[in-house]
mmCIF file of C-alpha atoms and ligand atoms in Angstrom:
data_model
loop_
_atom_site.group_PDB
_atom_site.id
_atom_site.type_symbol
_atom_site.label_atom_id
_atom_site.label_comp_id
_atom_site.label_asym_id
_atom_site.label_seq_id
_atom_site.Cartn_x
_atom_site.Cartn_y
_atom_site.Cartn_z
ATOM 1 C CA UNK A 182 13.507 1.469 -21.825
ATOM 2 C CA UNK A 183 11.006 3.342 -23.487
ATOM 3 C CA UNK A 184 8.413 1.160 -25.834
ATOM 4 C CA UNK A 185 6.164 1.431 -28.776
ATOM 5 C CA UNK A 186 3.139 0.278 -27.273
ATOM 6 C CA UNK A 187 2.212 -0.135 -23.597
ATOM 7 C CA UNK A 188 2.269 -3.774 -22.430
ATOM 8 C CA UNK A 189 0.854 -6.407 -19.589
ATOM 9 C CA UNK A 190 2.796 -9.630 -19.443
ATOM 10 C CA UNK A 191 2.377 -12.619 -17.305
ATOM 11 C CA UNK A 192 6.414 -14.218 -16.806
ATOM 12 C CA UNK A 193 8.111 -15.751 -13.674
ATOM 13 C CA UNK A 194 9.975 -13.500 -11.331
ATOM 14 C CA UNK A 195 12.072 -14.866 -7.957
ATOM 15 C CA UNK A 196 11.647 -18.705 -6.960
ATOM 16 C CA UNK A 197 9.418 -19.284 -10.320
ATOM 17 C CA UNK A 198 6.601 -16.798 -8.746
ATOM 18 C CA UNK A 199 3.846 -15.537 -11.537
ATOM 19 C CA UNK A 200 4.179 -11.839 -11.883
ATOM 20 C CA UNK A 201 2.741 -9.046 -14.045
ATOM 21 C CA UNK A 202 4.692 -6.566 -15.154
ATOM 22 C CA UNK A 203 3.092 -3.425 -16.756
ATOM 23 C CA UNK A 204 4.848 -0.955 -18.809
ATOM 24 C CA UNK A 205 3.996 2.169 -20.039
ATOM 25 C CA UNK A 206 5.041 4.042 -23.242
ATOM 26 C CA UNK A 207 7.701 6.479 -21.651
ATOM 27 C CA UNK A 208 9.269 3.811 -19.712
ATOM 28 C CA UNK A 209 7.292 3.274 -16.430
ATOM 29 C CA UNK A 210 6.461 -0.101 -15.821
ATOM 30 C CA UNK A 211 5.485 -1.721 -12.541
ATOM 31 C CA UNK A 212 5.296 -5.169 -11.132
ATOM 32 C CA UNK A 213 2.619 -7.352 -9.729
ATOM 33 C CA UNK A 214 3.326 -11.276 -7.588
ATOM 34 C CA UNK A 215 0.308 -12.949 -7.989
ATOM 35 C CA UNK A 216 1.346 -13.830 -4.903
ATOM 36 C CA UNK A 217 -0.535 -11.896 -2.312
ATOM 37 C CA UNK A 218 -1.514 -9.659 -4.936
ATOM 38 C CA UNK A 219 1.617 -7.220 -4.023
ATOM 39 C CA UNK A 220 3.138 -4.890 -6.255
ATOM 40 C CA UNK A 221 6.707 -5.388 -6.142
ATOM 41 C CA UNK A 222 8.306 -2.784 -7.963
ATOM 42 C CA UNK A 223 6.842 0.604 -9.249
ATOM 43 C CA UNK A 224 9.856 2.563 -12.076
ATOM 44 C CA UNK A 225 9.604 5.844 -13.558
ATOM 45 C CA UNK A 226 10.325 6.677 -16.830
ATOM 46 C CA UNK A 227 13.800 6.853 -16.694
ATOM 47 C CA UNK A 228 13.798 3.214 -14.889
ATOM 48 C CA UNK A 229 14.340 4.568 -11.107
ATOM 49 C CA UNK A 230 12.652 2.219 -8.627
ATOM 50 C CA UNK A 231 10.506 4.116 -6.548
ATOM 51 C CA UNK A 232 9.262 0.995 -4.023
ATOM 52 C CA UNK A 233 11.344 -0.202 -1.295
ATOM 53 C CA UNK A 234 11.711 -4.111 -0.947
ATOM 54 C CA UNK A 235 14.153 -5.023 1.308
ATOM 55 C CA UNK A 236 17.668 -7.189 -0.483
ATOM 56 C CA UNK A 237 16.661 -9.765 2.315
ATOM 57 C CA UNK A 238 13.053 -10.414 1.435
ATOM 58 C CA UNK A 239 11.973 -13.780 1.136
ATOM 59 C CA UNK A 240 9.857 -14.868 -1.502
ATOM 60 C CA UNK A 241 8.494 -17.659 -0.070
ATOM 61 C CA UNK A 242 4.533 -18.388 0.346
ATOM 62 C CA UNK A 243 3.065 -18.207 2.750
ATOM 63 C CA UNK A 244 5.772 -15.603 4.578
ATOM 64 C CA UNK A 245 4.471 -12.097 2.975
ATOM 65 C CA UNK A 246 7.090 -10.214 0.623
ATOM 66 C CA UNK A 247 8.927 -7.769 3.042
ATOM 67 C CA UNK A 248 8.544 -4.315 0.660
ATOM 68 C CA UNK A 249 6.786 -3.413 -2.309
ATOM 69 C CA UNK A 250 3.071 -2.612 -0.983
ATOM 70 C CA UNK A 251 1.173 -5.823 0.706
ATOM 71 C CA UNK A 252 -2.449 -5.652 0.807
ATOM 72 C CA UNK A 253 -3.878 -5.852 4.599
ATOM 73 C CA UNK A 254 -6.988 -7.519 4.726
ATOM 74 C CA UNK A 255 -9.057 -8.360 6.362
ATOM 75 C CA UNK A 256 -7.410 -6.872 9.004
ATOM 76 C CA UNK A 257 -5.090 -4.584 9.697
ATOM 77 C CA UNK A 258 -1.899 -5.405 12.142
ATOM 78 C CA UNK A 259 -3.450 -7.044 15.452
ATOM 79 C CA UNK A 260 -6.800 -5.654 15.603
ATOM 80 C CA UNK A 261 -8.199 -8.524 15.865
ATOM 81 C CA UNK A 262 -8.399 -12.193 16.077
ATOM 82 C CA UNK A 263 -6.309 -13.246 12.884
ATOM 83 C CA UNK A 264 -2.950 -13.119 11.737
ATOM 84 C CA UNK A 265 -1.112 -10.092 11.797
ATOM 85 C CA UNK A 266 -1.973 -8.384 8.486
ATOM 86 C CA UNK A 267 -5.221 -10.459 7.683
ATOM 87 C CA UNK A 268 -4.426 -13.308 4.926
ATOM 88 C CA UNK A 269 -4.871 -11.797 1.712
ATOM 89 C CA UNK A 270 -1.179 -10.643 1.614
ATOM 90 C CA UNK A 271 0.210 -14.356 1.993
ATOM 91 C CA UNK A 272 -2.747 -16.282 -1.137
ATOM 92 C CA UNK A 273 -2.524 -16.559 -4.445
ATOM 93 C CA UNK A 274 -4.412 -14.537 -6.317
ATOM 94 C CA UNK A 275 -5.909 -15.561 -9.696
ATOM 95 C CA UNK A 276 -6.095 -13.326 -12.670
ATOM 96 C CA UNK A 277 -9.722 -11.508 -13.173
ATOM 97 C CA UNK A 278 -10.712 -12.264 -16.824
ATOM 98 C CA UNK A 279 -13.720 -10.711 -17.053
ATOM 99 C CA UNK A 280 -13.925 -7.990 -14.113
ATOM 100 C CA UNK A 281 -17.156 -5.829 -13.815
ATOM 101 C CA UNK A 282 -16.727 -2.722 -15.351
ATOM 102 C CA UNK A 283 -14.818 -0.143 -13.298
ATOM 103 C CA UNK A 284 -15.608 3.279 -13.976
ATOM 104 C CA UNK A 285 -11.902 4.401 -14.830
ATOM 105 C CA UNK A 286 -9.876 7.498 -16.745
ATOM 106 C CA UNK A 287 -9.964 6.103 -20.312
ATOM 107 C CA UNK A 288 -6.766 7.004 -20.779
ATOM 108 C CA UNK A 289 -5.534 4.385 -18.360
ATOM 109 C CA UNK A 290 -4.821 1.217 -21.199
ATOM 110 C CA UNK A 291 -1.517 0.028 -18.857
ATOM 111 C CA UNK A 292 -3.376 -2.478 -16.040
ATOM 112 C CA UNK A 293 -4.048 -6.391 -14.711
ATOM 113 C CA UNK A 294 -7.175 -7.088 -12.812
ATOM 114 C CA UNK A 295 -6.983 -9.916 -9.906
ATOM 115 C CA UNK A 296 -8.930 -11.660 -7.835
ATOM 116 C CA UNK A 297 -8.952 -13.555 -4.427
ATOM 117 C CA UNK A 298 -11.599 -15.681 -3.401
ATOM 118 C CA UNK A 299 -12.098 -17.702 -0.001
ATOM 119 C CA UNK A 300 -11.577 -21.669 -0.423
ATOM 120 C CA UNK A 301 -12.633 -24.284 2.180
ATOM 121 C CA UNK A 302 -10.137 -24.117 4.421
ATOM 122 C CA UNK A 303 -9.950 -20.455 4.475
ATOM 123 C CA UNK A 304 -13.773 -20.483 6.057
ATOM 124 C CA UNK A 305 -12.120 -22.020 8.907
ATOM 125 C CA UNK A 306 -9.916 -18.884 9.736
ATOM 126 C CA UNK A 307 -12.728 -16.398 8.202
ATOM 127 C CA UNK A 308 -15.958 -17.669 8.322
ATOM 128 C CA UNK A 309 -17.599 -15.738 5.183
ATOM 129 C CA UNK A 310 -17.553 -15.594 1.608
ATOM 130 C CA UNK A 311 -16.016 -12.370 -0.413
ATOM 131 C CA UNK A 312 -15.140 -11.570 -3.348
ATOM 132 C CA UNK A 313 -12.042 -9.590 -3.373
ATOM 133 C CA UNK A 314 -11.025 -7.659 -6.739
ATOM 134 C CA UNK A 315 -7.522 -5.528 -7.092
ATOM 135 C CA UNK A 316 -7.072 -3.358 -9.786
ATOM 136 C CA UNK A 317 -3.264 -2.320 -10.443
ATOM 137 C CA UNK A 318 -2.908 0.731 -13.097
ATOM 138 C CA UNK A 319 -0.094 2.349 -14.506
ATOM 139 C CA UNK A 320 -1.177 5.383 -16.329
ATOM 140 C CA UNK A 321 0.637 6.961 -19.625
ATOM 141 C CA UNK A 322 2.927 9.522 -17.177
ATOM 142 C CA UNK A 323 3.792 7.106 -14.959
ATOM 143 C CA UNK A 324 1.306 7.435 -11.890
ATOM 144 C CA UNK A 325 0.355 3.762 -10.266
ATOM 145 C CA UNK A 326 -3.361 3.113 -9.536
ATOM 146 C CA UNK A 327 -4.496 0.655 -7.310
ATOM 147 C CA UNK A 328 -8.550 -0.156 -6.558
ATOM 148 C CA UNK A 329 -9.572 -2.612 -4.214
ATOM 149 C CA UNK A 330 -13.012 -3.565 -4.698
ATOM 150 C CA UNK A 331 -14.347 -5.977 -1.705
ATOM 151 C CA UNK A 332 -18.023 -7.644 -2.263
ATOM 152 C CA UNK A 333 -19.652 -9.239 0.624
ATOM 153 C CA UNK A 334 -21.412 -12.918 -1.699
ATOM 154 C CA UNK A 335 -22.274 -14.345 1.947
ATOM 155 C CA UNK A 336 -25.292 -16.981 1.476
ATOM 156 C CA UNK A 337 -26.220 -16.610 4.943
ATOM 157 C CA UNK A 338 -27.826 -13.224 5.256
ATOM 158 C CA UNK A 339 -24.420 -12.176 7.517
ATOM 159 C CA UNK A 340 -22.629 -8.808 7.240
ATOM 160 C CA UNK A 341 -18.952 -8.325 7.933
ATOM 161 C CA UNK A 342 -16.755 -6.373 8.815
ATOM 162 C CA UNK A 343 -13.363 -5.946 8.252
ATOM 163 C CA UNK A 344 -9.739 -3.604 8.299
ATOM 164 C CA UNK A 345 -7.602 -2.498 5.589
ATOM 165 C CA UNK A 346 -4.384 -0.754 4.503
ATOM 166 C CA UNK A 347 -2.125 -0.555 1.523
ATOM 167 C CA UNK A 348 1.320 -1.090 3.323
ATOM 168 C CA UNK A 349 3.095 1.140 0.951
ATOM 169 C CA UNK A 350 7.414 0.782 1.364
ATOM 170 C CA UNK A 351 8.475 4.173 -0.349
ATOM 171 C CA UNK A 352 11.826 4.166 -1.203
ATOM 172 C CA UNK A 353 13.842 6.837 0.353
ATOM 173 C CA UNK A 354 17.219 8.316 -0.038
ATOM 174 C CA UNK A 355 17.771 8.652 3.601
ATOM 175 C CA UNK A 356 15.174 8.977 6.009
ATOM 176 C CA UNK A 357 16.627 11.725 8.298
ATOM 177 C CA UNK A 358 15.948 14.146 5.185
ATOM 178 C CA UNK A 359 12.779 12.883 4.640
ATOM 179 C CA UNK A 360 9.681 14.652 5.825
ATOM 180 C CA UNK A 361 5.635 13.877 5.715
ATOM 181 C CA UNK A 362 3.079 16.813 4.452
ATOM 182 C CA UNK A 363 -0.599 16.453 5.066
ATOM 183 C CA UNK A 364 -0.983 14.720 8.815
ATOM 184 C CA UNK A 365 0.317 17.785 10.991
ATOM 185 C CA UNK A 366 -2.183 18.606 13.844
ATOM 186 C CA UNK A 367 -4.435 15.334 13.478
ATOM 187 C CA UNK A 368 -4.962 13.045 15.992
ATOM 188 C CA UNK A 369 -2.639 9.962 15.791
ATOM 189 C CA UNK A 370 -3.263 5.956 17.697
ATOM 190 C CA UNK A 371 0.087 5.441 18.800
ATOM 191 C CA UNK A 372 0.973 1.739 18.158
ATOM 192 C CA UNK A 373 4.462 2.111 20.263
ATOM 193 C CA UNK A 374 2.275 3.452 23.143
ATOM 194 C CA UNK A 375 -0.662 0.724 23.166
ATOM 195 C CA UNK A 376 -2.703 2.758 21.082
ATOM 196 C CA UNK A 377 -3.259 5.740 23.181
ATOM 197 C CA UNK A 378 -4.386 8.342 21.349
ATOM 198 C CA UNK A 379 -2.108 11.955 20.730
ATOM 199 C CA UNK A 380 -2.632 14.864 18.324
ATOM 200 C CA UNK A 381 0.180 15.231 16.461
ATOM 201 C CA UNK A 382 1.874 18.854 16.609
ATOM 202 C CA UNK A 383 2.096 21.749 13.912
ATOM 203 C CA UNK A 384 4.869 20.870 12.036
ATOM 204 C CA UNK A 385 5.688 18.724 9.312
ATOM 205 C CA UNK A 386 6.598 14.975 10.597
ATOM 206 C CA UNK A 387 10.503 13.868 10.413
ATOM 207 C CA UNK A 388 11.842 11.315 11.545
ATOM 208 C CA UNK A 389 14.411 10.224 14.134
ATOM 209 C CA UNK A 390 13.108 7.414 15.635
ATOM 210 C CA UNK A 391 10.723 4.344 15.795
ATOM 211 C CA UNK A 392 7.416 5.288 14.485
ATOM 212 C CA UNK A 393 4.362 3.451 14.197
ATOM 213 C CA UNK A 394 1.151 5.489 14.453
ATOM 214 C CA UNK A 395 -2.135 5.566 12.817
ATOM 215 C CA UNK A 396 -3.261 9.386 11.587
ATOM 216 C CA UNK A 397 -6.928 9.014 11.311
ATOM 217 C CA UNK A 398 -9.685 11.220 9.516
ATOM 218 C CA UNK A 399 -6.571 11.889 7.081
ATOM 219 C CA UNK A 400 -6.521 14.493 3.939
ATOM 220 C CA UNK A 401 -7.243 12.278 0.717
ATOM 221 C CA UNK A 402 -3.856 14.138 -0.178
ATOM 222 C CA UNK A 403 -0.538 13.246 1.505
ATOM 223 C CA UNK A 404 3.133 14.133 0.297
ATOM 224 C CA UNK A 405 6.233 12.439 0.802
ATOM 225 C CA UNK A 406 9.512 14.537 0.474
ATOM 226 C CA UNK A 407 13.010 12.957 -0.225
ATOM 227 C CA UNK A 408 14.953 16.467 0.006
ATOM 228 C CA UNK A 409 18.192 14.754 -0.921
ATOM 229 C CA UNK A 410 16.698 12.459 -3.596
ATOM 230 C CA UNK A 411 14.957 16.262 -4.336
ATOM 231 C CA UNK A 412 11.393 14.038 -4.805
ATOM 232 C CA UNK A 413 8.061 14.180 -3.865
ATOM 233 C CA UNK A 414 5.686 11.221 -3.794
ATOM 234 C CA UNK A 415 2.255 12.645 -3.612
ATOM 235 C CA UNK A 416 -0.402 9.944 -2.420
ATOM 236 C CA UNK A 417 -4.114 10.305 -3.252
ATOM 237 C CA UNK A 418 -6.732 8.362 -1.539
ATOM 238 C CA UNK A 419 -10.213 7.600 -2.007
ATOM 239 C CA UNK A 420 -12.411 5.404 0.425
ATOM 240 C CA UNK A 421 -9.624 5.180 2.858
ATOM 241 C CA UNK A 422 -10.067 7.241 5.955
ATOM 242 C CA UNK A 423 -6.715 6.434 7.929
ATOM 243 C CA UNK A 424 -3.100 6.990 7.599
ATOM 244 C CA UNK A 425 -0.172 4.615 9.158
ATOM 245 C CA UNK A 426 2.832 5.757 9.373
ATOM 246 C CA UNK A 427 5.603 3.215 10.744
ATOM 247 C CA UNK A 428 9.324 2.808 10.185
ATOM 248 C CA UNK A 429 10.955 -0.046 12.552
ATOM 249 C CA UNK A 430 14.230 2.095 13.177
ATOM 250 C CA UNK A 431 17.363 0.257 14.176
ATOM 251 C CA UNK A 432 16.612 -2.104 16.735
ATOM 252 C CA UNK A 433 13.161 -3.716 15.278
ATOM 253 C CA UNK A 434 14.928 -3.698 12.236
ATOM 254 C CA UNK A 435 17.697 -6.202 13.399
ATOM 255 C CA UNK A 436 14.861 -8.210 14.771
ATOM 256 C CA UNK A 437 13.378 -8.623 11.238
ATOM 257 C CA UNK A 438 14.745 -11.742 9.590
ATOM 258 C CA UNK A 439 13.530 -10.190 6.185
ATOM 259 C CA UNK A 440 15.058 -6.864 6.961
ATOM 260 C CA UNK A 441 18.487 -5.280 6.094
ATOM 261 C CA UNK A 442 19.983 -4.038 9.603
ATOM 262 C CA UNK A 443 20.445 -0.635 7.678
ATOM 263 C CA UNK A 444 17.219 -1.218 5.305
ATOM 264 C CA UNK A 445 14.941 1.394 7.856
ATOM 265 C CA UNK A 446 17.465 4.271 6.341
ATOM 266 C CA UNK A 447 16.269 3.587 2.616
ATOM 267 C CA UNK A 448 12.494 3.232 3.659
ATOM 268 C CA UNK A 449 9.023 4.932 4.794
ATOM 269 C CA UNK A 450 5.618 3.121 4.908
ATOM 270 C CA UNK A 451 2.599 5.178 4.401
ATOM 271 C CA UNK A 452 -0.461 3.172 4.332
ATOM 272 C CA UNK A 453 -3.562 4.541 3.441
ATOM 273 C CA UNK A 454 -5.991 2.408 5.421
ATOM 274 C CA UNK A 455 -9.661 1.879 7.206
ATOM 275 C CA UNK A 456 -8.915 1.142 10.618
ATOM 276 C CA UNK A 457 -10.464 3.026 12.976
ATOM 277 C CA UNK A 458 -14.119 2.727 11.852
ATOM 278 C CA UNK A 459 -13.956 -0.613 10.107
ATOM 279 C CA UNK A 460 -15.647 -1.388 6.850
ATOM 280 C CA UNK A 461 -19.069 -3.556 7.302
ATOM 281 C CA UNK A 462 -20.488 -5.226 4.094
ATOM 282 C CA UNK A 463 -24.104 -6.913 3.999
ATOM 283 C CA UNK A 464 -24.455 -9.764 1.874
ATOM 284 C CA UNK A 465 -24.703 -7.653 -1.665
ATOM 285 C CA UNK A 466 -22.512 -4.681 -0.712
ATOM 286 C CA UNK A 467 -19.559 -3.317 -1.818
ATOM 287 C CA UNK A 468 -16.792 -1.411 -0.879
ATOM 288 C CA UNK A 469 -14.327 0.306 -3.371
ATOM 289 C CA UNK A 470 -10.618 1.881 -1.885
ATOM 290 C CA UNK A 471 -8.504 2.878 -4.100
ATOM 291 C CA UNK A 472 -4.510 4.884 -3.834
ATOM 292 C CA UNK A 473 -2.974 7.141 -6.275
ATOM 293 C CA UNK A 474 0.727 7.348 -6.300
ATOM 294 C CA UNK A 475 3.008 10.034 -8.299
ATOM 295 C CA UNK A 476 6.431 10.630 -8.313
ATOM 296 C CA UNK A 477 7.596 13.982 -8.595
ATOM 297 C CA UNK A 478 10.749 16.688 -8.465
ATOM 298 C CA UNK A 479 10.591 18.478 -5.566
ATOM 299 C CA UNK A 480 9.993 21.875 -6.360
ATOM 300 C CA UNK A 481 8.103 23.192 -3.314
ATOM 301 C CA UNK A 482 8.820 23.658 0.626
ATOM 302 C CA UNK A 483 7.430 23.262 3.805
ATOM 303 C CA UNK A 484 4.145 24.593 4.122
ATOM 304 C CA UNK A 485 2.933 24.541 0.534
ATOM 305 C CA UNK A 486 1.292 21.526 0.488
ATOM 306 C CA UNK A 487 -0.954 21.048 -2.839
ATOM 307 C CA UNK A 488 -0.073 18.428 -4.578
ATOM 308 C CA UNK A 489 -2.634 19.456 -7.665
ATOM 309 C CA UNK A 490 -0.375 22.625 -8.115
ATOM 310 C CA UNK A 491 3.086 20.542 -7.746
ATOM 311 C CA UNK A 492 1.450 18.005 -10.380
ATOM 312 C CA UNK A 493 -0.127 20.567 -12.760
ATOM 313 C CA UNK A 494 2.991 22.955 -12.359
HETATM 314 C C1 BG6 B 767 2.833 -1.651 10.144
HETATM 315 C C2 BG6 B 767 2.404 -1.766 11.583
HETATM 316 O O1 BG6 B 767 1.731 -1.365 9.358
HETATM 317 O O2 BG6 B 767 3.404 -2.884 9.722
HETATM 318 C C3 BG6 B 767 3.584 -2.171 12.439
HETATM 319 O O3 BG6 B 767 1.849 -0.526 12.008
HETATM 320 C C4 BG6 B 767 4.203 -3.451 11.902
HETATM 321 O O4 BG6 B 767 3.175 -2.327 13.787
HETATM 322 C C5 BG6 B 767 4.551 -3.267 10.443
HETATM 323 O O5 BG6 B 767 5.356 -3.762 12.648
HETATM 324 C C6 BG6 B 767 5.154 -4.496 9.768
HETATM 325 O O6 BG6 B 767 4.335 -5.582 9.918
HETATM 326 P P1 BG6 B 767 4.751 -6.992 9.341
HETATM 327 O O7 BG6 B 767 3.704 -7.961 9.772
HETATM 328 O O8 BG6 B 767 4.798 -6.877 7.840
HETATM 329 O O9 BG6 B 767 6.111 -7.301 9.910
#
């Protein structure tokens, strides 16, 4: 529903969870669990839900919300040492009262600023000190904004390094019609295949099978197209090198407790992410990321990606 004024409001969503939900003048709203700091729903004007989370997702800390778009940090899958994912998707994140100023379209009144800092105990799994501030935006048409600003306030002189995607669950009508602009002839780490690398061919990506591959050196553009839904989700990135592309298929999908048998039909995760080349912060430094979603009707075909035209036109 459509509102006077644009609003941020802190209320309880599943199991008695703190959320923010945003809404914009024309009727876009979106959803924030404090909660690992994941957006959990993203609407358009006319109230369509955009974000996939799956019927079966549990909303139960620590277990991450299955959907929606979790935050990977400080690592991305298992590249590494920690838990699949890195942490930051299964914390609680605090509100950001007074966030340094982020240079930001002014137009942009329609966000909630949040923060997640290391306690004690987390030292033990991470040994340094961060501070890690997410911005999530809704802007007056609709479009969802989210900037992840990551601050290395180690007392020990140390740097660190450190992997990161936005696991973003688009919601799609049915993935056999759905195709992926904007990663054709790049080369791909092929998760499926131990990470042995490929170039991906000329063509547009579809989809009839497992996928789970990481596009690297990526456009900063990338479109999503739902021919039967007749949408296009066009995802801008800034700061965020890679591209993951994964959708579990039939048989990971019945191995997912969280996870519809048929929920890998209705869904696509595109992640813009750092993996390759990860991010390394000395004490001081700071690195910003930030995604750009739209929404739009599908109005153009194979082989005309530019999203500026689609948006503009
Ligand atoms: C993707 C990975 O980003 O996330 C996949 O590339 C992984 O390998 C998927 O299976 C889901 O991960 P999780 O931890 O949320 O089940």
């Amino acid at each position: 529903m459509a509102g006077e004024k644009p609003s941020v409001e802190l209320c309880k969503g599943i199991n008695g969870l703190d959320k923010v939900v945003l809404r914009e003048v024309r009727g876009s709203s979106a959803e924030v669990y404090l909660f690992g700091g994941h957006v959990t729903s993203w609407k358009n004007e006319h109230g369509e839900e955009l974000l996939f989370v799956s019927s079966k997702a549990i909303f139960k800390p620590p277990k991450a919300i299955r959907g929606g778009i979790p935050i990977c940090f400080p690592q991305f899958s298992s590249h590494g040492n920690l838990e699949q994912h890195g942490f930051a998707r299964n914390k609680f994140w605090s509100i950001d009262t007074n966030p340094p100023q982020l240079p930001s379209n002014s137009l942009i009144k329609t966000f909630v600023d949040l923060i997640l800092k290391p306690t004690d105990d987390d030292f033990k799994i991470w040994p340094h000190s961060y501070e890690f501030r997410l911005r999530v935006a809704l802007t007056p048409g609709g479009d969802l904004m989210l900037t992840s600003r990551i601050r290395n306030t180690n007392s020990d002189g140390k740097p660190f390094s450190f992997t990161f995607a936005y696991h973003t669950y688009f919601l799609v009508s049915d993935i056999s019609e759905v195709r992926v602009e904007g990663l054709e002839t790049l080369d791909y780490l092929d998760n499926l295949k131990e990470r042995e690398r490929f170039t991906e061919q000329g063509d547009a990506i579809t989809f009839e099978s497992e996928v789970d591959k990481i596009y690297l050196s990526t456009p900063t553009k990338i479109a999503i197209i739902d021919h039967e839904k007749k949408r296009t989700f066009v995802l801008r990135k800034d700061g965020l090198p890679d591209a993951v592309v994964w959708n579990p298929w039939d048989r990971k999908a019945k191995a997912m407790p969280d996870f519809g048998d048929d929920d890998y039909k209705h869904m696509l995760s595109v992640e813009a992410a750092a993996i390759e080349k990860p991010i390394i912060l000395k004490p001081g430094e700071e690195w910003k990321g930030r995604i750009e979603l739209s929404a739009v009707p599908s109005s153009y075909c194979s082989g005309q990606l530019d999203p500026q035209k689609v948006l503009q036109g």
